[in-house]
Amino acid sequence: ADLECHLAAVSVQDRAQAINALLSTRRVELFRLGDKLVYKQVDAQDVAKLKGCSQDDLVIYQLIKASNTTGIWTKDLRFKSSLSQLAMSKALKTLEMRKLVKAVKSVASKNRKVYMLFELEPSKELTGGAWYTEQEFDAAFVDVLRDHTLKFIKHKSRVTLEELCEFVSCTGMSKVELRPDDVLQVVNTLVFDGLVDSVEEPNQDNDEEVFYFMATLEIPSAGPFTAIPCGVCPVLHECKEGGVVSPSTCAYYKEWLAPCANLEW
Amino acid sequence: MLECAQVWCQKLACDIVKDHFGEIVETVVKSLIYRGKQSMMELGRATKLPPSQLKNSLLVLLQHNCVESFKEEETNPDPRKVTVTMPFVYAASLDRIIQRLRHARFLVHVRESLGERAESVMQALLEHGRLRSDQVLEYVAFKEGREMEECQRDMEETLAELVGAHYVERAPPPDKRRASTQPQGPRKVKTSGAAMAAAEAAAAAAQANLNRAAQERFRLPPNLQMAATMLGKRRRGEEVADHSHVLGPDMDRDTLWRVNPEEFNRRFRHMLCVDLVNNKVEPAAGAVLNAMLRVSREHEVYALEDRSVPVSDLEVRVASEQLAEEGAPAISKENVVPVLRLLLSDTSELVSKISTMPDGGMTVCVNLRRIMDLVKLKEVEGAVRDRFGASACRIFRLLTLKRQLEQKQIAEMSMLPVKDTRQILYTLLKAGYVTLQEVAKSTDHNPQRTFYVWRVDIPKSVGKLGEETIRAMCNLRARLAHELNSEKEVLDLLEKATEAATRESGPRVTLTSAQRKTLGHVRRVAAILETRMLRLDDLILLFHDA
């Protein structure tokens, strides 16, 4: 409708012919906005990129472009484009050779191939963020970070999240830039382990700020219940006198009491 | 006792009675525990024991306070009916039976707080269940190797002190009416004013009844009252004339005294609270809390109060001075109020302010229930960590802090791999420490379109651990019995050898080196198992009686 207004001089058929010609040479792209059809001019760069591509290639390329940084799985791609397996693979190969798309591995599902545009960075969900190196959860890295953070909190006895972020970036423990959210995640694991407590208090600017300090109430070490075999027994609920598992015949007790065998009276 | 642990508590109680009193008595108590209160006739029918054995078993159980006797109240007294003599009804007290395991701890506590003579008196009462004061005197005199007349005054003073501290109480009469142990407080809030007023009046009446009963339990007969006053005078350094020749006959000749485990449990509960505050806040705060509990202790009616009685800061200062005199950690008068303020500002609400008085002072009370809940939760967390691993403890704490989460969120927040998280969650679910809730988006409960939400129900987890401690205690006892049974021959031989050694004449019994080795093994095993039982009893106290 907008085009009609601007090109009132040109007739409908001429307009349609012109648009079709532009579409075939890929100078214009077609989108659907609700009920209406909208035409957009394509950049010269993109035109060069897509020159010589077949119809299939273009369909695949559009779908991949639409998925942005999340990427799209091969099966989804096949479903949406309704192409055969062979045609789709051929199109993908062409696009990859022309360096228009790339395959990325996802941490969530290691066997899947996810495709996205060449220039884009994979999103956090795919790579797993700072904690994943080469698709594997880097537990050692997280542990090191936790230990150092704990020592820092112990040393300073009362810190805010900002101070922690500063500390982490100063020591240069991580190759990747760690954002405040990541540091918060690490500190929270310390809170969940019962090693660190947090409290919200107003600071100088009368804002609510969270302070972290060493936990006042520690989780008790081996209590009377877990010091006996029953406390850590995996079959405690099946144990009863006269049954297959019973206190009299318990192998765990036998092992636990074995050191007393060699004592003189 | 916790409801969910009921089955195991019953089993443990039967086991204890069998161990201490024999199988016949166990049959009687088993019938009472599993079938509820019964009269003698009903018991005879249920146990099929000859009357003499039944009577003797009941006497033993009553003597040792494992069973209580009372007369049933008639619910619909019909004036037209001819008066029929109500039979006595007997009921087992599970709590008291299981607390028999705690006797050693009672003795240690009494010795530390009141001295060795008090310990002897307690030992007499614990060994024999209930005694008159002259029987106690006999026991103490024999133990100390003195004549009865010599120790009468000292023994009476000690007994009066024990009753004054509520460690010892009067044994209830055999025909008491069964009174309700909890007041019917106005829990269901009724909207009509008249109904509320009636409920309040009923609660007040029940409370008054309870106070009267409490006073009767610890009422001293005249000669012990005199002994108590003399002791007080001596403590204060005043002149005490020797009134021993004036002491008249004991007018309450039939009073039987017995140990009151409730008071001990209350003291241990207070000690646990003070320990927690020592660790969480600071030792000075622990001292102040000790003083507060000391003041409110005399007014506590039930063993498991939610909050202590409100006390003013002046009373706290006086009490802390008294405690300092008795050797507890001192805290100066000026420090009491700042430390109270520190306690009030703690986020866990261990202590609450009730009101501010016109002269600037304040009344505060201790939130005992809150403190005990914290202690129990910490124990549960420790048990989860030792049993299922540090990652499981992290997940458990995460769920207690965040209330409810999905599996993916749990894996993300705890920074554990998804596979491990799933495994740990299902292990915890099987053990009963977490629960899973389905929240369906569609009516057909399609798994693809349902949220699966994980939660921790803290009272349920605490109850589960409580049940498991009782179960572990049963297992420990079973194992000890088995170990002793398997070496029965050697133990019998040992007994014969010791008997022969004490006798002057008769054949000597010697043991081979292999037998000695076995004995060493058995002795060590028994020692280990018994120490573990004593320590486990601390946990049972925490979960069931505190």
Tab-separated table of C-alpha atoms in Angstrom, chain B residues 154-482:
chain	number	residue	atom	x	y	z
B	154	ASP	CA	22.380	-34.267	105.342
B	155	MET	CA	20.205	-36.658	103.367
B	156	GLU	CA	17.054	-34.690	104.157
B	157	GLU	CA	18.690	-31.446	103.094
B	158	THR	CA	19.887	-33.010	99.841
B	159	LEU	CA	16.471	-34.485	99.135
B	160	ALA	CA	14.814	-31.134	99.858
B	161	GLU	CA	17.253	-29.450	97.489
B	162	LEU	CA	16.513	-31.970	94.747
B	163	VAL	CA	12.767	-31.507	95.155
B	164	GLY	CA	13.224	-27.747	95.194
B	165	ALA	CA	15.099	-27.942	91.907
B	166	HIS	CA	12.278	-30.187	90.606
B	167	TYR	CA	14.599	-33.081	89.842
B	168	VAL	CA	12.599	-35.280	92.196
B	169	GLU	CA	8.831	-35.330	92.511
B	170	ARG	CA	6.147	-37.064	94.504
B	171	ALA	CA	4.937	-40.267	92.910
B	172	PRO	CA	1.297	-39.755	91.967
B	173	PRO	CA	-1.351	-41.640	93.955
B	174	PRO	CA	-2.565	-44.819	92.255
B	175	ASP	CA	-6.156	-43.649	91.967
B	176	LYS	CA	-5.657	-40.236	90.443
B	177	ARG	CA	-8.127	-39.030	87.841
B	178	ARG	CA	-6.656	-38.806	84.354
B	179	ALA	CA	-6.219	-35.066	83.797
B	180	SER	CA	-5.604	-33.563	80.368
B	181	THR	CA	-1.949	-32.708	79.991
B	182	GLN	CA	-2.342	-29.786	77.569
B	183	PRO	CA	-4.680	-26.848	78.062
B	184	GLN	CA	-7.420	-26.475	75.500
B	185	GLY	CA	-6.260	-23.051	74.435
B	186	PRO	CA	-8.484	-21.027	72.103
B	187	ARG	CA	-6.788	-22.355	68.968
B	188	LYS	CA	-9.906	-22.287	66.800
B	189	VAL	CA	-10.794	-18.648	66.785
B	190	LYS	CA	-14.527	-18.383	67.111
B	191	THR	CA	-16.151	-15.229	65.900
B	192	SER	CA	-18.851	-14.936	68.535
B	193	GLY	CA	-17.747	-13.089	71.658
B	194	ALA	CA	-19.583	-15.422	74.042
B	195	ALA	CA	-17.900	-18.510	72.571
B	196	MET	CA	-14.481	-16.882	72.831
B	197	ALA	CA	-15.103	-15.857	76.405
B	198	ALA	CA	-16.177	-19.404	77.250
B	199	ALA	CA	-13.068	-20.830	75.556
B	200	GLU	CA	-10.845	-18.403	77.458
B	201	ALA	CA	-12.504	-19.317	80.743
B	202	ALA	CA	-11.989	-23.020	80.016
B	203	ALA	CA	-8.334	-22.416	79.172
B	204	ALA	CA	-7.829	-20.431	82.372
B	205	ALA	CA	-9.474	-23.180	84.419
B	206	ALA	CA	-7.290	-25.824	82.785
B	207	GLN	CA	-4.215	-23.699	83.447
B	208	ALA	CA	-5.213	-23.276	87.093
B	209	ASN	CA	-5.674	-27.047	87.386
B	210	LEU	CA	-2.278	-27.585	85.890
B	211	ASN	CA	-0.638	-25.112	88.275
B	212	ARG	CA	-2.274	-26.838	91.224
B	213	ALA	CA	-1.052	-30.217	89.973
B	214	ALA	CA	2.467	-28.838	89.535
B	215	GLN	CA	2.463	-27.444	93.060
B	216	GLU	CA	1.289	-30.762	94.471
B	217	ARG	CA	4.041	-32.657	92.665
B	218	PHE	CA	6.802	-30.771	94.441
B	219	ARG	CA	5.153	-30.166	97.805
B	220	LEU	CA	7.622	-30.844	100.634
B	221	PRO	CA	6.511	-32.581	103.833
B	222	PRO	CA	7.204	-30.560	107.025
B	223	ASN	CA	10.504	-32.165	108.011
B	224	LEU	CA	11.969	-31.680	104.543
B	225	GLN	CA	10.723	-28.097	104.497
B	226	MET	CA	12.605	-27.504	107.721
B	227	ALA	CA	15.689	-29.128	106.178
B	228	ALA	CA	15.382	-26.832	103.151
B	229	THR	CA	15.214	-23.684	105.315
B	230	MET	CA	18.213	-24.835	107.329
B	231	LEU	CA	20.181	-25.453	104.166
B	232	GLY	CA	19.276	-22.018	102.876
B	233	LYS	CA	20.384	-20.389	106.108
B	234	ARG	CA	23.669	-22.260	106.064
B	235	ARG	CA	24.307	-21.225	102.481
B	236	ARG	CA	23.735	-17.614	103.334
B	237	GLY	CA	26.173	-17.948	106.246
B	238	GLU	CA	23.608	-17.411	108.994
B	239	GLU	CA	23.567	-19.095	112.365
B	240	VAL	CA	21.850	-22.432	112.299
B	241	ALA	CA	20.828	-23.962	115.582
B	242	ASP	CA	20.860	-27.693	115.631
B	243	HIS	CA	17.199	-28.624	115.473
B	244	SER	CA	17.700	-32.271	114.772
B	245	HIS	CA	16.283	-33.296	118.127
B	246	VAL	CA	13.240	-31.149	117.480
B	247	LEU	CA	12.463	-32.898	114.223
B	248	GLY	CA	9.210	-34.657	114.749
B	249	PRO	CA	8.077	-37.811	113.044
B	250	ASP	CA	7.706	-37.563	109.303
B	251	MET	CA	4.015	-36.862	108.954
B	252	ASP	CA	4.008	-37.901	105.329
B	253	ARG	CA	5.241	-41.395	105.998
B	254	ASP	CA	3.714	-42.769	102.838
B	255	THR	CA	5.123	-40.259	100.385
B	256	LEU	CA	6.965	-41.992	97.622
B	257	TRP	CA	9.552	-39.956	95.777
B	258	ARG	CA	10.588	-40.569	92.200
B	259	VAL	CA	12.818	-38.946	89.586
B	260	ASN	CA	11.270	-36.301	87.311
B	261	PRO	CA	12.853	-36.741	83.841
B	262	GLU	CA	10.951	-33.712	82.490
B	263	GLU	CA	13.075	-31.326	84.524
B	264	PHE	CA	16.279	-32.957	83.279
B	265	ASN	CA	15.060	-32.715	79.691
B	266	ARG	CA	14.221	-29.069	80.288
B	267	ARG	CA	17.729	-28.367	81.614
B	268	PHE	CA	19.353	-30.188	78.697
B	269	ARG	CA	17.135	-28.270	76.289
B	270	HIS	CA	18.248	-24.976	77.842
B	271	MET	CA	21.872	-26.081	77.609
B	272	LEU	CA	21.421	-26.777	73.891
B	273	CYS	CA	19.896	-23.300	73.402
B	274	VAL	CA	22.775	-21.628	75.223
B	275	ASP	CA	25.286	-23.595	73.127
B	276	LEU	CA	23.651	-22.460	69.910
B	277	VAL	CA	23.671	-18.821	70.959
B	278	ASN	CA	27.308	-19.131	72.085
B	279	ASN	CA	28.269	-20.351	68.622
B	280	LYS	CA	26.026	-18.121	66.595
B	281	VAL	CA	26.344	-14.769	68.339
B	282	GLU	CA	29.052	-14.648	71.029
B	283	PRO	CA	29.828	-16.208	74.419
B	284	ALA	CA	28.568	-13.141	76.313
B	285	ALA	CA	25.202	-13.554	74.602
B	286	GLY	CA	25.188	-17.186	75.706
B	287	ALA	CA	25.748	-16.081	79.307
B	288	VAL	CA	22.859	-13.602	79.095
B	289	LEU	CA	20.592	-16.243	77.596
B	290	ASN	CA	21.546	-18.607	80.415
B	291	ALA	CA	20.498	-15.954	82.920
B	292	MET	CA	17.174	-15.380	81.151
B	293	LEU	CA	16.401	-19.080	81.105
B	294	ARG	CA	17.353	-19.376	84.744
B	295	VAL	CA	14.768	-16.765	85.703
B	296	SER	CA	11.999	-18.167	83.539
B	297	ARG	CA	12.695	-21.788	84.444
B	298	GLU	CA	10.675	-21.737	87.643
B	299	HIS	CA	7.589	-20.559	85.819
B	300	GLU	CA	7.702	-23.061	82.985
B	301	VAL	CA	4.823	-25.510	83.239
B	302	TYR	CA	5.302	-27.772	80.235
B	303	ALA	CA	8.516	-29.382	79.211
B	304	LEU	CA	8.191	-28.238	75.603
B	305	GLU	CA	7.250	-24.582	75.764
B	306	ASP	CA	7.415	-22.540	72.558
B	307	ARG	CA	8.624	-19.435	74.316
B	308	SER	CA	9.993	-18.746	77.720
B	309	VAL	CA	8.134	-16.617	80.227
B	310	PRO	CA	8.824	-12.880	79.665
B	311	VAL	CA	11.497	-11.493	81.963
B	312	SER	CA	12.623	-7.948	82.536
B	313	ASP	CA	16.219	-6.884	82.002
B	314	LEU	CA	16.543	-6.130	85.714
B	315	GLU	CA	15.765	-9.727	86.581
B	316	VAL	CA	18.307	-10.822	83.994
B	317	ARG	CA	21.009	-8.703	85.599
B	318	VAL	CA	20.265	-10.147	89.031
B	319	ALA	CA	20.265	-13.695	87.684
B	320	SER	CA	23.552	-13.220	85.830
B	321	GLU	CA	25.149	-12.078	89.074
B	322	GLN	CA	23.832	-15.181	90.830
B	323	LEU	CA	25.214	-17.359	88.075
B	324	ALA	CA	28.584	-15.653	88.307
B	325	GLU	CA	28.665	-16.534	92.003
B	326	GLU	CA	28.016	-20.158	91.143
B	327	GLY	CA	30.952	-20.235	88.788
B	328	ALA	CA	29.313	-19.679	85.406
B	329	PRO	CA	31.010	-17.265	82.940
B	330	ALA	CA	30.578	-13.773	84.353
B	331	ILE	CA	29.044	-10.834	82.570
B	332	SER	CA	29.025	-7.419	84.128
B	333	LYS	CA	25.769	-5.587	84.882
B	334	GLU	CA	26.446	-2.809	82.391
B	335	ASN	CA	26.982	-5.276	79.563
B	336	VAL	CA	23.649	-7.035	79.961
B	337	VAL	CA	21.499	-4.487	78.129
B	338	PRO	CA	23.860	-3.987	75.127
B	339	VAL	CA	24.144	-7.756	74.723
B	340	LEU	CA	20.345	-8.061	74.918
B	341	ARG	CA	20.068	-5.509	72.137
B	342	LEU	CA	22.576	-7.480	70.084
B	343	LEU	CA	20.498	-10.618	70.579
B	344	LEU	CA	17.331	-8.793	69.596
B	345	SER	CA	18.911	-7.536	66.387
B	346	ASP	CA	19.933	-11.017	65.225
B	347	THR	CA	18.031	-12.025	62.111
B	348	SER	CA	17.108	-15.481	63.361
B	349	GLU	CA	14.708	-14.099	65.997
B	350	LEU	CA	16.196	-16.051	68.858
B	351	VAL	CA	14.918	-13.555	71.400
B	352	SER	CA	11.912	-11.242	71.131
B	353	LYS	CA	10.996	-8.043	72.855
B	354	ILE	CA	7.625	-8.150	74.536
B	355	SER	CA	7.241	-4.616	75.811
B	356	THR	CA	9.093	-1.527	76.932
B	357	MET	CA	8.603	-0.467	80.500
B	358	PRO	CA	8.034	3.147	81.517
B	359	ASP	CA	11.432	3.414	83.231
B	360	GLY	CA	13.259	2.523	79.991
B	361	GLY	CA	13.766	-1.156	80.706
B	362	MET	CA	12.276	-3.899	78.566
B	363	THR	CA	10.761	-7.335	78.908
B	364	VAL	CA	12.080	-10.015	76.612
B	365	CYS	CA	11.435	-13.666	76.093
B	366	VAL	CA	13.421	-16.459	74.496
B	367	ASN	CA	11.959	-18.172	71.419
B	368	LEU	CA	12.822	-21.693	72.504
B	369	ARG	CA	10.938	-23.371	69.676
B	370	ARG	CA	12.801	-21.304	67.090
B	371	ILE	CA	16.207	-22.065	68.598
B	372	MET	CA	15.490	-25.792	68.822
B	373	ASP	CA	14.239	-25.838	65.220
B	374	LEU	CA	17.546	-24.292	64.127
B	375	VAL	CA	19.551	-26.890	66.051
B	376	LYS	CA	17.495	-29.736	64.564
B	377	LEU	CA	17.821	-28.352	61.040
B	378	LYS	CA	21.588	-28.141	61.393
B	379	GLU	CA	21.686	-31.779	62.510
B	380	VAL	CA	19.595	-32.815	59.505
B	381	GLU	CA	21.931	-30.924	57.155
B	382	GLY	CA	24.928	-32.639	58.759
B	383	ALA	CA	23.273	-36.050	58.407
B	384	VAL	CA	22.436	-35.397	54.731
B	385	ARG	CA	26.015	-34.347	54.056
B	386	ASP	CA	27.554	-37.373	55.752
B	387	ARG	CA	25.147	-39.805	54.215
B	388	PHE	CA	24.680	-38.542	50.653
B	389	GLY	CA	27.681	-36.258	50.045
B	390	ALA	CA	28.518	-32.567	50.058
B	391	SER	CA	26.678	-31.963	46.760
B	392	ALA	CA	23.496	-33.422	48.259
B	393	CYS	CA	23.877	-31.106	51.248
B	394	ARG	CA	24.214	-28.168	48.892
B	395	ILE	CA	21.040	-29.121	47.042
B	396	PHE	CA	19.177	-29.701	50.318
B	397	ARG	CA	20.142	-26.294	51.687
B	398	LEU	CA	19.374	-24.667	48.356
B	399	LEU	CA	15.850	-26.056	48.493
B	400	THR	CA	15.333	-24.988	52.112
B	401	LEU	CA	16.397	-21.459	51.202
B	402	LYS	CA	14.502	-21.175	47.904
B	403	ARG	CA	11.415	-23.205	48.842
B	404	GLN	CA	10.626	-24.792	45.456
B	405	LEU	CA	12.585	-25.243	42.242
B	406	GLU	CA	12.659	-27.235	39.035
B	407	GLN	CA	15.449	-29.665	38.294
B	408	LYS	CA	17.072	-27.425	35.694
B	409	GLN	CA	17.120	-24.446	38.035
B	410	ILE	CA	18.604	-26.582	40.801
B	411	ALA	CA	21.433	-27.755	38.515
B	412	GLU	CA	22.154	-24.203	37.447
B	413	MET	CA	22.125	-22.610	40.882
B	414	SER	CA	24.138	-25.328	42.577
B	415	MET	CA	26.642	-25.446	39.695
B	416	LEU	CA	26.523	-29.203	39.491
B	417	PRO	CA	26.260	-31.299	36.295
B	418	VAL	CA	22.660	-32.104	35.403
B	419	LYS	CA	23.163	-35.862	35.553
B	420	ASP	CA	24.515	-35.725	39.107
B	421	THR	CA	21.738	-33.388	40.216
B	422	ARG	CA	19.104	-35.760	38.937
B	423	GLN	CA	20.653	-38.735	40.693
B	424	ILE	CA	21.028	-36.911	43.996
B	425	LEU	CA	17.469	-35.598	43.882
B	426	TYR	CA	16.040	-39.072	43.357
B	427	THR	CA	18.209	-40.563	46.126
B	428	LEU	CA	17.010	-37.866	48.519
B	429	LEU	CA	13.425	-38.496	47.405
B	430	LYS	CA	13.750	-42.200	48.144
B	431	ALA	CA	15.158	-41.463	51.588
B	432	GLY	CA	12.283	-39.090	52.267
B	433	TYR	CA	14.166	-35.803	52.652
B	434	VAL	CA	12.711	-34.004	49.624
B	435	THR	CA	9.315	-34.145	47.929
B	436	LEU	CA	8.301	-33.877	44.303
B	437	GLN	CA	5.194	-32.013	43.200
B	438	GLU	CA	3.570	-32.272	39.784
B	439	VAL	CA	2.078	-29.080	38.450
B	440	ALA	CA	0.224	-29.990	35.271
B	441	LYS	CA	-0.345	-27.402	32.592
B	442	SER	CA	-2.872	-29.555	30.781
B	443	THR	CA	-5.659	-31.775	32.083
B	444	ASP	CA	-4.167	-34.938	30.649
B	445	HIS	CA	-0.997	-34.587	32.793
B	446	ASN	CA	1.223	-35.014	29.796
B	447	PRO	CA	4.817	-35.224	31.075
B	448	GLN	CA	5.984	-32.881	28.325
B	449	ARG	CA	3.666	-30.212	29.597
B	450	THR	CA	4.000	-30.596	33.363
B	451	PHE	CA	6.234	-28.811	35.784
B	452	TYR	CA	8.006	-31.086	38.233
B	453	VAL	CA	8.807	-29.047	41.281
B	454	TRP	CA	11.127	-30.156	44.092
B	455	ARG	CA	10.543	-29.076	47.681
B	456	VAL	CA	11.898	-29.661	51.165
B	457	ASP	CA	9.345	-29.992	53.954
B	458	ILE	CA	11.497	-29.191	56.986
B	459	PRO	CA	9.263	-30.685	59.719
B	460	LYS	CA	8.948	-33.871	57.674
B	461	SER	CA	12.727	-34.166	57.171
B	462	VAL	CA	13.327	-33.547	60.869
B	463	GLY	CA	10.733	-36.205	61.697
B	464	LYS	CA	12.399	-38.644	59.310
B	465	LEU	CA	15.785	-38.228	60.955
B	466	GLY	CA	14.159	-38.586	64.385
B	467	GLU	CA	12.614	-41.871	63.306
B	468	GLU	CA	15.937	-43.083	61.932
B	469	THR	CA	17.764	-42.339	65.202
B	470	ILE	CA	15.292	-44.530	67.108
B	471	ARG	CA	15.692	-47.233	64.496
B	472	ALA	CA	19.483	-47.005	64.767
B	473	MET	CA	19.202	-47.338	68.554
B	474	CYS	CA	17.115	-50.522	68.126
B	475	ASN	CA	19.725	-51.865	65.707
B	476	LEU	CA	22.616	-51.055	68.038
B	477	ARG	CA	20.918	-52.875	70.899
B	478	ALA	CA	20.142	-55.853	68.661
B	479	ARG	CA	23.750	-56.030	67.527
B	480	LEU	CA	25.063	-55.842	71.087
B	481	ALA	CA	22.703	-58.617	72.165
B	482	HIS	CA	23.847	-60.722	69.239
